[in-house]
Amino acid sequence: MSLFPASPVLRIGLYMLLGALSAIGLLIAFAGAVAYLVIVIYPLLAIWLAFGLFVAVSAGSGRAARAYVYGNLGVLAATVIVFVVGIVFTTASYPRPSDPPRAAAFLYPTLAVIGLALGFARGWWGPVRHSARSRSDRR
């Protein structure tokens, strides 16, 4: 199965599911770090989901679609990485779990935004697949 399914209904459903999971990851990240400012994030996430719906409804495999998919995958990858590091940190200090430093509270949202930006950039400026013929065969 490709990142860009041919069926419009399947594409819309998968893009919205991926966007919703990414939005949940970003909300958890920002709610833990700056709880009172998370209200600013809601409209941005609504715009991000609307962008995903627009991309899913329109032609499904262009630069915008790749950027949306890779951006969401970047957020989810950052979420998994922070979760695994948190589990390892908690397990390593088992007899007497220590509290993480206050600076660690901003680590998760920072990594989530970096994952979003890197994924979006990778999708937007990443290599475009061409036909199977080489450049010399096209001349």
GROMACS .gro file of C-alpha atoms in nm:
model
  139
    1MET     CA    1   0.000   0.000   0.000
    2SER     CA    2   0.133   0.338  -0.099
    3LEU     CA    3   0.139   0.652   0.113
    4PHE     CA    4  -0.109   0.792  -0.136
    5PRO     CA    5  -0.397   0.545  -0.189
    6ALA     CA    6  -0.590   0.569  -0.515
    7SER     CA    7  -0.936   0.555  -0.354
    8PRO     CA    8  -1.047   0.906  -0.249
    9VAL     CA    9  -1.251   0.776   0.045
   10LEU     CA   10  -0.961   0.571   0.178
   11ARG     CA   11  -0.719   0.860   0.122
   12ILE     CA   12  -0.944   1.106   0.308
   13GLY     CA   13  -0.993   0.863   0.595
   14LEU     CA   14  -0.625   0.779   0.632
   15TYR     CA   15  -0.513   1.143   0.604
   16MET     CA   16  -0.765   1.254   0.867
   17LEU     CA   17  -0.665   0.968   1.099
   18LEU     CA   18  -0.297   1.053   1.059
   19GLY     CA   19  -0.368   1.423   1.114
   20ALA     CA   20  -0.581   1.354   1.422
   21LEU     CA   21  -0.311   1.134   1.579
   22SER     CA   22  -0.053   1.402   1.509
   23ALA     CA   23  -0.282   1.670   1.655
   24ILE     CA   24  -0.327   1.465   1.972
   25GLY     CA   25   0.050   1.429   1.999
   26LEU     CA   26   0.098   1.804   1.962
   27LEU     CA   27  -0.181   1.885   2.210
   28ILE     CA   28  -0.033   1.655   2.473
   29ALA     CA   29   0.309   1.807   2.415
   30PHE     CA   30   0.197   2.167   2.448
   31ALA     CA   31  -0.059   2.108   2.724
   32GLY     CA   32   0.216   1.966   2.944
   33ALA     CA   33   0.461   2.248   2.880
   34VAL     CA   34   0.249   2.563   2.855
   35ALA     CA   35  -0.098   2.469   2.971
   36TYR     CA   36  -0.249   2.816   2.956
   37LEU     CA   37  -0.118   2.886   2.604
   38VAL     CA   38  -0.254   2.566   2.452
   39ILE     CA   39  -0.568   2.759   2.353
   40VAL     CA   40  -0.357   2.924   2.081
   41ILE     CA   41  -0.269   2.582   1.942
   42TYR     CA   42  -0.631   2.473   1.876
   43PRO     CA   43  -0.692   2.702   1.575
   44LEU     CA   44  -0.353   2.607   1.429
   45LEU     CA   45  -0.438   2.238   1.458
   46ALA     CA   46  -0.778   2.302   1.298
   47ILE     CA   47  -0.601   2.473   1.007
   48TRP     CA   48  -0.356   2.180   0.984
   49LEU     CA   49  -0.644   1.929   0.969
   50ALA     CA   50  -0.827   2.144   0.711
   51PHE     CA   51  -0.508   2.150   0.503
   52GLY     CA   52  -0.495   1.770   0.528
   53LEU     CA   53  -0.857   1.743   0.416
   54PHE     CA   54  -0.788   1.975   0.123
   55VAL     CA   55  -0.482   1.772   0.024
   56ALA     CA   56  -0.673   1.445   0.054
   57VAL     CA   57  -0.964   1.568  -0.158
   58SER     CA   58  -0.741   1.717  -0.426
   59ALA     CA   59  -0.485   1.522  -0.627
   60GLY     CA   60  -0.334   1.283  -0.379
   61SER     CA   61   0.037   1.253  -0.450
   62GLY     CA   62   0.185   1.599  -0.503
   63ARG     CA   63   0.433   1.793  -0.293
   64ALA     CA   64   0.165   1.911  -0.050
   65ALA     CA   65   0.046   1.555   0.012
   66ARG     CA   66   0.401   1.433   0.075
   67ALA     CA   67   0.465   1.729   0.307
   68TYR     CA   68   0.145   1.662   0.504
   69VAL     CA   69   0.213   1.290   0.543
   70TYR     CA   70   0.581   1.330   0.633
   71GLY     CA   71   0.507   1.618   0.870
   72ASN     CA   72   0.257   1.407   1.061
   73LEU     CA   73   0.494   1.111   1.063
   74GLY     CA   74   0.764   1.341   1.205
   75VAL     CA   75   0.539   1.440   1.495
   76LEU     CA   76   0.448   1.078   1.563
   77ALA     CA   77   0.814   0.973   1.549
   78ALA     CA   78   0.908   1.246   1.797
   79THR     CA   79   0.626   1.132   2.025
   80VAL     CA   80   0.747   0.771   2.019
   81ILE     CA   81   1.109   0.879   2.080
   82VAL     CA   82   1.016   1.094   2.380
   83PHE     CA   83   0.796   0.814   2.517
   84VAL     CA   84   1.075   0.555   2.488
   85VAL     CA   85   1.331   0.792   2.644
   86GLY     CA   86   1.088   0.863   2.927
   87ILE     CA   87   1.034   0.492   2.992
   88VAL     CA   88   1.410   0.429   2.988
   89PHE     CA   89   1.469   0.725   3.220
   90THR     CA   90   1.203   0.604   3.462
   91THR     CA   91   1.326   0.244   3.451
   92ALA     CA   92   1.691   0.342   3.497
   93SER     CA   93   1.611   0.527   3.819
   94TYR     CA   94   1.389   0.245   3.950
   95PRO     CA   95   1.456   0.219   4.323
   96ARG     CA   96   1.390   0.586   4.372
   97PRO     CA   97   1.247   0.754   4.062
   98SER     CA   98   1.381   1.103   4.028
   99ASP     CA   99   1.179   1.389   3.891
  100PRO     CA  100   1.290   1.516   3.551
  101PRO     CA  101   1.436   1.866   3.550
  102ARG     CA  102   1.209   2.158   3.463
  103ALA     CA  103   1.391   2.207   3.135
  104ALA     CA  104   1.271   1.864   3.023
  105ALA     CA  105   0.913   1.993   3.018
  106PHE     CA  106   0.992   2.185   2.700
  107LEU     CA  107   1.180   1.896   2.540
  108TYR     CA  108   0.872   1.715   2.410
  109PRO     CA  109   0.703   2.013   2.238
  110THR     CA  110   1.036   2.120   2.094
  111LEU     CA  111   1.101   1.774   1.950
  112ALA     CA  112   0.743   1.750   1.822
  113VAL     CA  113   0.774   2.080   1.634
  114ILE     CA  114   1.118   1.983   1.503
  115GLY     CA  115   0.971   1.652   1.382
  116LEU     CA  116   0.686   1.838   1.215
  117ALA     CA  117   0.921   2.085   1.046
  118LEU     CA  118   1.172   1.823   0.931
  119GLY     CA  119   0.898   1.594   0.801
  120PHE     CA  120   0.724   1.878   0.622
  121ALA     CA  121   1.051   1.995   0.467
  122ARG     CA  122   1.140   1.639   0.365
  123GLY     CA  123   0.804   1.598   0.197
  124TRP     CA  124   0.803   1.939   0.031
  125TRP     CA  125   1.162   1.948  -0.096
  126GLY     CA  126   1.227   1.575  -0.111
  127PRO     CA  127   1.319   1.398  -0.430
  128VAL     CA  128   1.039   1.360  -0.681
  129ARG     CA  129   1.001   1.018  -0.834
  130HIS     CA  130   1.034   1.013  -1.209
  131SER     CA  131   0.961   0.743  -1.459
  132ALA     CA  132   1.165   0.425  -1.464
  133ARG     CA  133   1.356   0.543  -1.770
  134SER     CA  134   1.689   0.710  -1.710
  135ARG     CA  135   1.766   1.063  -1.832
  136SER     CA  136   1.974   0.930  -2.120
  137ASP     CA  137   1.680   0.720  -2.245
  138ARG     CA  138   1.447   1.022  -2.247
  139ARG     CA  139   1.653   1.219  -2.498
   0.00000   0.00000   0.00000
